[in-house]
Each structure stands twice: as structure tokens, then as C-alpha cells.
Amino acid sequence: MERLNSKLYLQNCYIIKENERLRKKAQILNQENQQLLFELKQKLSKTKNSNGSNQGNNNNNNLSSSSSASGQS
């Protein structure tokens, strides 16, 4: 009985250490994931801002082109 308890105790210790190791790894992966998500959001925000201003300029250019074209007629 004592032998079985010792064996189970050692297995438990091993499982606890493995659990701690995996928890640390999960924390690191979560931090990396959060950082990558933050960077992606920044890039998307910059892309939207640059596309939004370009589209606005394109729309303005299109409007002025059509206005001048209709003025020539």
C-alpha cells in the first residue's frame, strides 16, 4: 500500500510540474498572440485610413472631372 502511495505521489508531482510548464508556455503564446493581434489591428487601421483618404481623393477627382466634362458640353 505504501509503495502504491509513493508511486502515485511521484506521478502527481510529475503531472504538477508538467502542468506548470504547459501553463507558462500557454501564457507566452497568449502574449505573442495578443501582440500579433495588436500589430494586425494597427496595420488594418493604417490601411483603412490610407484607403479612405485615397478613395476620398479619387471621388473628388472623379467629381471634378465629371464637372469639368459637363461644363465643356
Short mmCIF file of C-alpha atoms in Angstrom, two decimals, residues 1-37:
data_model
loop_
_atom_site.label_atom_id
_atom_site.label_comp_id
_atom_site.label_asym_id
_atom_site.label_seq_id
_atom_site.Cartn_x
_atom_site.Cartn_y
_atom_site.Cartn_z
CA MET A 1 0.00 0.00 0.00
CA GLU A 2 2.79 2.39 0.93
CA ARG A 3 4.56 1.52 -2.30
CA LEU A 4 1.44 2.37 -4.30
CA ASN A 5 1.09 5.68 -2.47
CA SER A 6 4.71 6.56 -3.25
CA LYS A 7 4.20 5.74 -6.90
CA LEU A 8 1.02 7.81 -7.08
CA TYR A 9 2.74 10.67 -5.27
CA LEU A 10 5.57 10.70 -7.79
CA GLN A 11 3.12 10.61 -10.69
CA ASN A 12 1.24 13.50 -9.12
CA CYS A 13 4.44 15.52 -8.75
CA TYR A 14 5.28 14.87 -12.38
CA ILE A 15 1.81 15.96 -13.50
CA ILE A 16 2.02 19.14 -11.42
CA LYS A 17 5.41 20.07 -12.95
CA GLU A 18 4.15 19.33 -16.45
CA ASN A 19 1.05 21.41 -15.76
CA GLU A 20 3.20 24.37 -14.63
CA ARG A 21 5.39 24.04 -17.72
CA LEU A 22 2.37 23.98 -20.03
CA ARG A 23 0.77 26.91 -18.21
CA LYS A 24 3.90 29.02 -18.70
CA LYS A 25 4.01 28.05 -22.36
CA ALA A 26 0.33 28.96 -22.76
CA GLN A 27 0.96 32.35 -21.15
CA ILE A 28 3.84 33.06 -23.54
CA LEU A 29 1.77 32.01 -26.54
CA ASN A 30 -1.11 34.17 -25.36
CA GLN A 31 1.20 37.19 -25.02
CA GLU A 32 2.58 36.59 -28.52
CA ASN A 33 -0.94 36.24 -29.86
CA GLN A 34 -2.05 39.49 -28.22
CA GLN A 35 0.98 41.31 -29.65
CA LEU A 36 0.34 39.96 -33.15
CA LEU A 37 -3.34 40.90 -32.91
#
